[in-house]
CSV table of C-alpha atoms in Angstrom, one decimal:
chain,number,residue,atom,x,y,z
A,1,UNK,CA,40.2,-51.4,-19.6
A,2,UNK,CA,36.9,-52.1,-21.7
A,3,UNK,CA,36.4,-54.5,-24.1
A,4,UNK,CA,35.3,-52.1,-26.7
A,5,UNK,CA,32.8,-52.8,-29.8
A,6,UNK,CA,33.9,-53.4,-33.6
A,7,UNK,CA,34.6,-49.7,-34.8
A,8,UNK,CA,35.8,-48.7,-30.8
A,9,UNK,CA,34.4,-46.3,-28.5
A,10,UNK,CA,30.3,-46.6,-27.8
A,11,UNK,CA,29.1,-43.7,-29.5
A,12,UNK,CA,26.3,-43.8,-27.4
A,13,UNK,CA,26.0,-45.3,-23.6
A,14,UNK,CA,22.9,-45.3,-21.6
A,15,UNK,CA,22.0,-45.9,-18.0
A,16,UNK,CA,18.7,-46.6,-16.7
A,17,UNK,CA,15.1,-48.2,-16.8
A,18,UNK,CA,14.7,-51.1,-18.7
A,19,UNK,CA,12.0,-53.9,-18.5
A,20,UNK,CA,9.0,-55.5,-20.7
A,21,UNK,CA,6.1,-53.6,-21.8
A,22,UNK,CA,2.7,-55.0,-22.1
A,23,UNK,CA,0.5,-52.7,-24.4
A,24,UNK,CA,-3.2,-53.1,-25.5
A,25,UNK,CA,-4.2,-54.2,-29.1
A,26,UNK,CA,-7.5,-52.4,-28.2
A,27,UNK,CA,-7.0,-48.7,-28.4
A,28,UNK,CA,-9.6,-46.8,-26.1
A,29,UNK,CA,-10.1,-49.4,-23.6
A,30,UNK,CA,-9.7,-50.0,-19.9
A,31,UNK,CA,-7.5,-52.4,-19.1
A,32,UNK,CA,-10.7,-54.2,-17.4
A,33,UNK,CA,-11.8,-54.5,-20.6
A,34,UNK,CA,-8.6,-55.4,-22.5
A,35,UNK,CA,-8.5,-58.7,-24.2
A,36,UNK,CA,-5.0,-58.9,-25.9
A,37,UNK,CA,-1.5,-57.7,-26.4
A,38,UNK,CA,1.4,-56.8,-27.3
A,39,UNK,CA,4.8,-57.3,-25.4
A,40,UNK,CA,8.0,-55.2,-26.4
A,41,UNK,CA,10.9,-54.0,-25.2
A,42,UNK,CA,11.1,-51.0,-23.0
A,43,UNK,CA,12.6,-48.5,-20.5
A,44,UNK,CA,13.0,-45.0,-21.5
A,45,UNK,CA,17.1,-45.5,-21.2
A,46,UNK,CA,16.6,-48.5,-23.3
A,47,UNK,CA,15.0,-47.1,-25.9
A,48,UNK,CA,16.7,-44.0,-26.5
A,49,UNK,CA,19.8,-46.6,-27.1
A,50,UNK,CA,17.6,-48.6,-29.2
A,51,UNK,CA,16.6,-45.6,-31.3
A,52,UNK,CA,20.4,-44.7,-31.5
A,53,UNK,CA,20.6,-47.9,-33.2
A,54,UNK,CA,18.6,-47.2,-35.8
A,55,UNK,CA,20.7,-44.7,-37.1
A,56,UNK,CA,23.7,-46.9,-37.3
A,57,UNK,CA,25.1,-45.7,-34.0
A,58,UNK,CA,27.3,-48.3,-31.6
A,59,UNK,CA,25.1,-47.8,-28.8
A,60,UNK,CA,24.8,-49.7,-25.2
A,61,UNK,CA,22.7,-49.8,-22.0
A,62,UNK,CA,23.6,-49.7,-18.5
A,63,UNK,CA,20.8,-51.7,-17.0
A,64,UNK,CA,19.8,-55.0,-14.9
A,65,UNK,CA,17.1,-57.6,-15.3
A,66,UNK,CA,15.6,-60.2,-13.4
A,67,UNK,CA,16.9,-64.0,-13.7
A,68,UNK,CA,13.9,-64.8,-15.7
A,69,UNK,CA,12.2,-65.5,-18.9
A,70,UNK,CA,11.2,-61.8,-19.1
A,71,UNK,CA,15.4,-61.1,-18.5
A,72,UNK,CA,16.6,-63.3,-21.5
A,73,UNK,CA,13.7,-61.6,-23.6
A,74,UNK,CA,15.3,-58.6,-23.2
A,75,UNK,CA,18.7,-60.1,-23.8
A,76,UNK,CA,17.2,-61.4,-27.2
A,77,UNK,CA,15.7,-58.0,-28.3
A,78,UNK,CA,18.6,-56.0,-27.3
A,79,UNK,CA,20.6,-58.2,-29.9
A,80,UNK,CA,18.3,-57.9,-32.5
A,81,UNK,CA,18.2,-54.0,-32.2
A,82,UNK,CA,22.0,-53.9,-32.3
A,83,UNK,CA,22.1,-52.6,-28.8
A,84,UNK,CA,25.4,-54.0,-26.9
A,85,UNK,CA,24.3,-55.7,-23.8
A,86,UNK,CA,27.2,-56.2,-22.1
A,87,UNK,CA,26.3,-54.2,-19.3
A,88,UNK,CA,22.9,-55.5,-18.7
A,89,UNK,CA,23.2,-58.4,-15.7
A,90,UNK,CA,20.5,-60.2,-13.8
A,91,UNK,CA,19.7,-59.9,-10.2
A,92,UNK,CA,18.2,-63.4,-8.9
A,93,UNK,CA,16.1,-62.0,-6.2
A,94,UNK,CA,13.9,-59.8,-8.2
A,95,UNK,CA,11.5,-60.3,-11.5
A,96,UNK,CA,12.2,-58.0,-14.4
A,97,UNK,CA,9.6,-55.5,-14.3
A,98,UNK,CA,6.7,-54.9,-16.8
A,99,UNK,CA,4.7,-52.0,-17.4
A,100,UNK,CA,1.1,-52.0,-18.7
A,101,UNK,CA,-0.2,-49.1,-20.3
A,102,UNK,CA,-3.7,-47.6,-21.2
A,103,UNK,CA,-4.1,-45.6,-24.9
A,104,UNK,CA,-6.9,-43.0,-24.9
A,105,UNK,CA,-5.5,-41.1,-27.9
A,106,UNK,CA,-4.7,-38.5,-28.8
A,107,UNK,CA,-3.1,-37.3,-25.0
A,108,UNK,CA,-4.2,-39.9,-22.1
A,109,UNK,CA,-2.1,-42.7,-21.6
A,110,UNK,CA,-2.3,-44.0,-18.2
A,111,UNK,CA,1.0,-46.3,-17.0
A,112,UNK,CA,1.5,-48.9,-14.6
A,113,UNK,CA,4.9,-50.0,-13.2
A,114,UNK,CA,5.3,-53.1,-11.7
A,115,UNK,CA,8.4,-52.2,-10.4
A,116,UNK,CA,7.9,-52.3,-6.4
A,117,UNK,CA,9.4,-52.0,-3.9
A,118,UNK,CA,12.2,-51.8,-6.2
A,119,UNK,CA,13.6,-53.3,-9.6
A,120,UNK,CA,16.6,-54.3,-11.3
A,121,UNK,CA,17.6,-51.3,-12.9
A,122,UNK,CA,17.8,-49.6,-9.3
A,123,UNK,CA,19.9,-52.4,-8.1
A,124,UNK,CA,23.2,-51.1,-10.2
A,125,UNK,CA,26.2,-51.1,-7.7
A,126,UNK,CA,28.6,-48.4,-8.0
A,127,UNK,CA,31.1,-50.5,-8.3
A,128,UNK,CA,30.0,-52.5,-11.4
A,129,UNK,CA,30.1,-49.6,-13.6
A,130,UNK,CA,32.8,-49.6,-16.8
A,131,UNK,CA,33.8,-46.5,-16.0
A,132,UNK,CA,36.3,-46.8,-19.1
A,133,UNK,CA,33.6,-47.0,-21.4
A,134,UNK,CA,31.7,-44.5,-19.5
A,135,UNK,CA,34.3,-42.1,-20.1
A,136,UNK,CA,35.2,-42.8,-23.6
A,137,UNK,CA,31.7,-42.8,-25.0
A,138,UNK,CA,31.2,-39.9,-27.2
A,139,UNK,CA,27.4,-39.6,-25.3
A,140,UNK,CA,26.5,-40.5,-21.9
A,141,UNK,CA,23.0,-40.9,-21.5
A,142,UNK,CA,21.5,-40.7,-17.4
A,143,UNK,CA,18.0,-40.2,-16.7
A,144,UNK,CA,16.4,-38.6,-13.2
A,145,UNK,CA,14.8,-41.7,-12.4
A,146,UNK,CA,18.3,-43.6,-12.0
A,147,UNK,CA,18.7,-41.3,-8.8
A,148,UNK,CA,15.6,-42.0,-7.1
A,149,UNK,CA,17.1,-44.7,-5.2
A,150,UNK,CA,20.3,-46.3,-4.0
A,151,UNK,CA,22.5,-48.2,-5.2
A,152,UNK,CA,21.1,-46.7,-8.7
A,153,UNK,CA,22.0,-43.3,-7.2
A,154,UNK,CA,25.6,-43.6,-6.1
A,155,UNK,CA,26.4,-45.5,-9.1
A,156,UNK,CA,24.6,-42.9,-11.5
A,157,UNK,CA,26.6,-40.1,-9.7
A,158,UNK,CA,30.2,-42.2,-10.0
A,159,UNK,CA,29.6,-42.8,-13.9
A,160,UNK,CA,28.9,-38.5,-14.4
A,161,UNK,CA,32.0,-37.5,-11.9
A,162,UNK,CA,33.7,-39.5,-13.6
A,163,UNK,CA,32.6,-38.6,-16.9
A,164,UNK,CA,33.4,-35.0,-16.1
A,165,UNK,CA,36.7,-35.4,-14.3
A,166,UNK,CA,38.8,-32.9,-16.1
A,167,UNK,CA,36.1,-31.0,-18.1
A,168,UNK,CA,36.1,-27.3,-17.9
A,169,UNK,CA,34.1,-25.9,-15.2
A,170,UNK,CA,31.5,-24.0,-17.8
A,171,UNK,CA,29.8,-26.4,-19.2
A,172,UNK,CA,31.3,-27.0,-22.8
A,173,UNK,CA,31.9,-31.2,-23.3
A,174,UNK,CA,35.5,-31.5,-23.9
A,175,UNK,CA,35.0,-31.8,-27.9
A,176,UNK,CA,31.4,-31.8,-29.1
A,177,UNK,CA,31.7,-35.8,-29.8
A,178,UNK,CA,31.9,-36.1,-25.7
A,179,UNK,CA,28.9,-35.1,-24.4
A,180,UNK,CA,26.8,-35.7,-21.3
A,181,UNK,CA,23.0,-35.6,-21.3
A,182,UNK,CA,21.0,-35.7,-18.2
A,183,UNK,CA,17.5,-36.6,-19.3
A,184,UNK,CA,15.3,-35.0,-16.5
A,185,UNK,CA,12.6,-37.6,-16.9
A,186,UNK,CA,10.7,-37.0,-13.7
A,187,UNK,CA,8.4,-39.8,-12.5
A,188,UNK,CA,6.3,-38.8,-9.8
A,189,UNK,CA,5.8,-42.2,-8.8
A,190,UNK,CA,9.5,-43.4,-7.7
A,191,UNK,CA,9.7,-40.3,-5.5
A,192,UNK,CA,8.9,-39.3,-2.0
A,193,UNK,CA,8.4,-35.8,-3.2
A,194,UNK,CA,9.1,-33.3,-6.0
A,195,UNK,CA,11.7,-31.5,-3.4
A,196,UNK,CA,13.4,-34.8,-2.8
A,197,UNK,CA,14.1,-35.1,-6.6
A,198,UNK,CA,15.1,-31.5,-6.9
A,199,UNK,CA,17.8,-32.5,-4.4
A,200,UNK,CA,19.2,-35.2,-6.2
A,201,UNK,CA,18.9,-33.7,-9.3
A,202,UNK,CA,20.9,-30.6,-8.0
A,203,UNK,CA,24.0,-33.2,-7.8
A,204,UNK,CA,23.7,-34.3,-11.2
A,205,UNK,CA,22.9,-30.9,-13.6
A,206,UNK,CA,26.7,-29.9,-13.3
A,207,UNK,CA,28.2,-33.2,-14.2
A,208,UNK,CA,26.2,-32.7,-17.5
A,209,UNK,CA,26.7,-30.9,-20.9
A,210,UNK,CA,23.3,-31.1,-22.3
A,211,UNK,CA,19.3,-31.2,-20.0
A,212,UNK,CA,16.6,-32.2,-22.0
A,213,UNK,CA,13.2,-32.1,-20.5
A,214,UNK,CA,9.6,-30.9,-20.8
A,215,UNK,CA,8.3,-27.9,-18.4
A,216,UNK,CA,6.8,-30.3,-15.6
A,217,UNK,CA,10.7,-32.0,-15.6
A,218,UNK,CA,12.3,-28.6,-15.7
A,219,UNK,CA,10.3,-27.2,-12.4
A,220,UNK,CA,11.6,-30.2,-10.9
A,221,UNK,CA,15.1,-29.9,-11.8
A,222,UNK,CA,15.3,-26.0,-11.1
A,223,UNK,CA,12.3,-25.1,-9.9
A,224,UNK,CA,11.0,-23.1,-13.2
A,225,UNK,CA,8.6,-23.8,-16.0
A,226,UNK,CA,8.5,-20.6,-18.2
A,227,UNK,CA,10.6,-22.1,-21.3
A,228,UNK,CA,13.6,-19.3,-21.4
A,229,UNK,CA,13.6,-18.7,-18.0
A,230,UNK,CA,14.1,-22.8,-17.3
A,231,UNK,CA,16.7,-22.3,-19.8
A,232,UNK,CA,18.4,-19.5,-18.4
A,233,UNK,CA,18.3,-21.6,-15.0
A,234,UNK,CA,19.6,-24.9,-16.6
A,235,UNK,CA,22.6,-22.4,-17.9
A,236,UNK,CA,23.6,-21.5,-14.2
A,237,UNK,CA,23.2,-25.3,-13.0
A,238,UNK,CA,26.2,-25.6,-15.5
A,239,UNK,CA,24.4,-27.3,-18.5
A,240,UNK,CA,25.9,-26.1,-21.6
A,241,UNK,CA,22.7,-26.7,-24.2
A,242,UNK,CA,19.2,-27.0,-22.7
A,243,UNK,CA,16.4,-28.7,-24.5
A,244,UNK,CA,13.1,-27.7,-23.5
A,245,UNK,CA,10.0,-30.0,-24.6
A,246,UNK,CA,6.8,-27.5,-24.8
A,247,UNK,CA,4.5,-30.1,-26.5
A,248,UNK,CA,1.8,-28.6,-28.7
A,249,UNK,CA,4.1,-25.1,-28.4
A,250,UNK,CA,7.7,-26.9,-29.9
A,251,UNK,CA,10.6,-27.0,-28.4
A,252,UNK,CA,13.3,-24.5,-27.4
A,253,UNK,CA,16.6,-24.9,-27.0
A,254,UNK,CA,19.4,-22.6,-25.3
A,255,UNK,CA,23.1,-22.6,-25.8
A,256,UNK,CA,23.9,-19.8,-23.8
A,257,UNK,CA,24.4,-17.9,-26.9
A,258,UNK,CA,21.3,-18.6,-29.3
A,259,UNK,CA,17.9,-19.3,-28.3
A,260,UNK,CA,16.4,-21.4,-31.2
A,261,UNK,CA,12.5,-22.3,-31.1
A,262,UNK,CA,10.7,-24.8,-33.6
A,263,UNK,CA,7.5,-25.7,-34.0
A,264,UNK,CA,5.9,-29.2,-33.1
A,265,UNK,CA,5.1,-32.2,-36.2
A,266,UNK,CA,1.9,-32.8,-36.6
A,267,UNK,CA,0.6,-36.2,-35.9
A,268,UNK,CA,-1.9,-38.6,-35.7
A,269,UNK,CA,-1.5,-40.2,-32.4
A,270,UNK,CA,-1.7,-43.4,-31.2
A,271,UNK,CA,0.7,-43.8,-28.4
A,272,UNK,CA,2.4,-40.7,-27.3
A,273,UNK,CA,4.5,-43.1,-24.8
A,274,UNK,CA,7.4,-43.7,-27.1
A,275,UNK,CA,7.6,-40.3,-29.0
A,276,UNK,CA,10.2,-38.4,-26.1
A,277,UNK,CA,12.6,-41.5,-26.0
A,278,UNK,CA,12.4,-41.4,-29.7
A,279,UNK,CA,13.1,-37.0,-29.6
A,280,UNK,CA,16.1,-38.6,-27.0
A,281,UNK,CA,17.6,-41.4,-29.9
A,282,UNK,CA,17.0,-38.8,-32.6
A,283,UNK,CA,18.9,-36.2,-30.5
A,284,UNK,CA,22.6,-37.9,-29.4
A,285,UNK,CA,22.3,-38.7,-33.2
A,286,UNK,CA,22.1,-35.5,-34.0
A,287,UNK,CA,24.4,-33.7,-31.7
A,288,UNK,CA,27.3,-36.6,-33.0
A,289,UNK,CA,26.6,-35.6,-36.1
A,290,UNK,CA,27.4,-31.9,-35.1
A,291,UNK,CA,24.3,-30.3,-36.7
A,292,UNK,CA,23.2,-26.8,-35.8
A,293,UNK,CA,20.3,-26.4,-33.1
A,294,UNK,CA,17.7,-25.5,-35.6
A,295,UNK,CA,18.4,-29.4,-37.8
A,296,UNK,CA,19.0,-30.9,-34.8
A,297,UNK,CA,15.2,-30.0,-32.9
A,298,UNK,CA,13.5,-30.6,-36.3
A,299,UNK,CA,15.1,-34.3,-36.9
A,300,UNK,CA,14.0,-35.0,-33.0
A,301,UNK,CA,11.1,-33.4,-33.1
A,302,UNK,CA,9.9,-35.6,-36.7
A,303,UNK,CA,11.4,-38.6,-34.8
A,304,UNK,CA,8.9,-38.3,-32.2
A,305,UNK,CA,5.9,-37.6,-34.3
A,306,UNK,CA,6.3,-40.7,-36.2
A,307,UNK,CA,6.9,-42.8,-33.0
A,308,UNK,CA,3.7,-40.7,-30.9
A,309,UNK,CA,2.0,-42.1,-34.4
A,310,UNK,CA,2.7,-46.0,-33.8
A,311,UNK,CA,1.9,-48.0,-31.0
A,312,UNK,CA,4.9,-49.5,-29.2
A,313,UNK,CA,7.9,-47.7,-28.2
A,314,UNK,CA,11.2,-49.7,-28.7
A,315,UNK,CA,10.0,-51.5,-31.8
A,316,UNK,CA,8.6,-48.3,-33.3
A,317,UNK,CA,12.1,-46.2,-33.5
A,318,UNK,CA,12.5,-44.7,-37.1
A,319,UNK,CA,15.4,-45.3,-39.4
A,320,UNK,CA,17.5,-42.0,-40.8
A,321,UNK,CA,15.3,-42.0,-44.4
A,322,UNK,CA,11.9,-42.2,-42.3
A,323,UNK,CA,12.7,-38.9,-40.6
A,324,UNK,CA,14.3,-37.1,-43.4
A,325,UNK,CA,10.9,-37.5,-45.2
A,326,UNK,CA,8.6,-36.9,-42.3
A,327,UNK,CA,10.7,-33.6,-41.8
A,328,UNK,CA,10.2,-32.7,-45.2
A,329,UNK,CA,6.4,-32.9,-45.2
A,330,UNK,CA,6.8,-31.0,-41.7
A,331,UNK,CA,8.6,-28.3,-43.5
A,332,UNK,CA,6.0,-27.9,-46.6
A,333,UNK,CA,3.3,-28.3,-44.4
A,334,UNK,CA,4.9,-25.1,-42.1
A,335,UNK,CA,5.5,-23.2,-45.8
A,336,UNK,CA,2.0,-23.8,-46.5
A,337,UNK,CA,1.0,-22.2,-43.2
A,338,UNK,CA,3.0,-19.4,-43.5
């Protein structure tokens, strides 16, 4: 058994990256060039628990640190977010990993992971995995990265049979409150190849109920990037909804039975780094709240913009009022158009 949070059940569980980011307070520099900055928290699992958070959800990580300053930062940030951090232990031998980042707005934002030859968050063990609160979460949250390497791998795939034993063999969570994202999340850089991660990710798309993922992560995951066709392919991997990111086209997403299309938020942008993990916080609220497609894509999609328009990631997640407005002024701004 689990010791579970005030209220019971995590409503939302993550697994996945975590670590320190080190931005620039000069926008439009090289790093060369840099003179100050800021540190956050960050790692895209992180974050997506961190903008749960925000909406009042009971919302945990999966994750490991180093034994290091850098480690009981996190620990400290995690508490002030609200995010549970039960499951987040150190491992001695390695540092907890930062990541520097360039901003060229409004779309070129080089990163750097100081994460070699491994980190942490690849160092969970199979056997160190709740898998009570796993399985009663009402969202488990995996990303493609967790399966680059092992033991992150093995223990990724545990937490998602697991999560699935007994679920019908279509697709459908058993109740839409138990629901089990795969975040496609392809990083070149932890990878051997695009084929190797295709492989991996082959194991993983029928454990899950829901695949979000922009056209680059789709072709990985099922070898297609034309937005209803990806879809259609992410149906027959035995996802039951598929989120496709199309950036300055919107996003789509598929059922099996509706196709439903919305247009992007307009933006300023300052750092785009933080708007998907944002889309991904903005989304398992959403889908708990058991909104149709159409509410659900617009409340991510305004949750993005609003991060993509700030400059750190974990610090920059949104409350609910905050995107209710920012949707709005999407909306009049679309009437307008129209």
């Amino acid at each position: 058994m689990t010791s579970q949070p005030a209220g019971g059940p995590f409503e939302v569980l993550t697994m996945g990256r975590i670590g320190v980011d080190i931005y620039p307070l000069q926008i439009g520099q090289s790093l060369r060039n840099v003179e100050s900055f800021g540190k956050y928290l960050g790692g895209s699992a992180t974050n997506v628990a961190v903008a749960a958070a925000r909406y009042g959800r009971r919302s945990a990580v999966i994750s490991r640190t180093g034994q290091d300053p850098f480690g009981d930062y996190i620990h400290d940030a995690l508490a002030g977010f609200g995010v549970d951090d039960r499951f987040v232990t150190a491992v001695p031998s390695l540092p907890t990993p930062v990541t520097f980042c360039e901003i060229f707005p409004p779309d070129d934002f080089p990163l750097y992971f100081y994460r070699f030859p491994t980190a942490p968050d690849l160092q969970i063990e199979p056997n160190e995995i709740d898998l009570a609160a796993v399985t009663e979460a009402g969202i488990f949250w995996m990303t493609g990265t967790g399966l680059c390497q092992e033991p992150s791998r093995s223990a990724t795939l545990r937490a998602l049979a697991a999560r699935s034993k007994g679920r019908p063999a279509n697709g459908e969570p058993n109740n839409q409150q138990s629901l089990t994202v795969f975040d496609l999340d392809y990083r070149p850089m932890f990878w051997s190849s695009r084929e190797e991660a295709r492989r991996w990710y082959a194991e993983a798309l029928p454990h899950a109920t829901v695949a979000v993922g922009n056209l680059d992560e789709c072709d990985t995951a099922v070898g297609v990037r034309e937005p209803r066709k990806a879809a259609a392919a992410l149906h027959e991997a035995g996802v039951g909804l598929a989120i496709i990111k199309q950036g300055p086209d919107g996003v789509l997403a598929s059922d099996g039975q509706q196709v439903v299309e919305v247009p992007p938020v307009p933006v300023d942008v300052v750092n785009g780094l933080g708007a998907g993990d944002a889309f991904g916080g903005a989304l398992c609220h959403s889908l708990l709240s058991g909104w149709d497609l159409d509410r659900t894509l617009r409340f991510a999609n305004a949750a993005g913009a609003i991060v993509a328009g700030r400059l750190a990631c974990a610090d920059a997640m949104p409350v609910t009022e905050e995107v209710e407005a920012k949707m709005s002024e999407a909306q009049r701004s679309e009437a307008e158009r129209a």
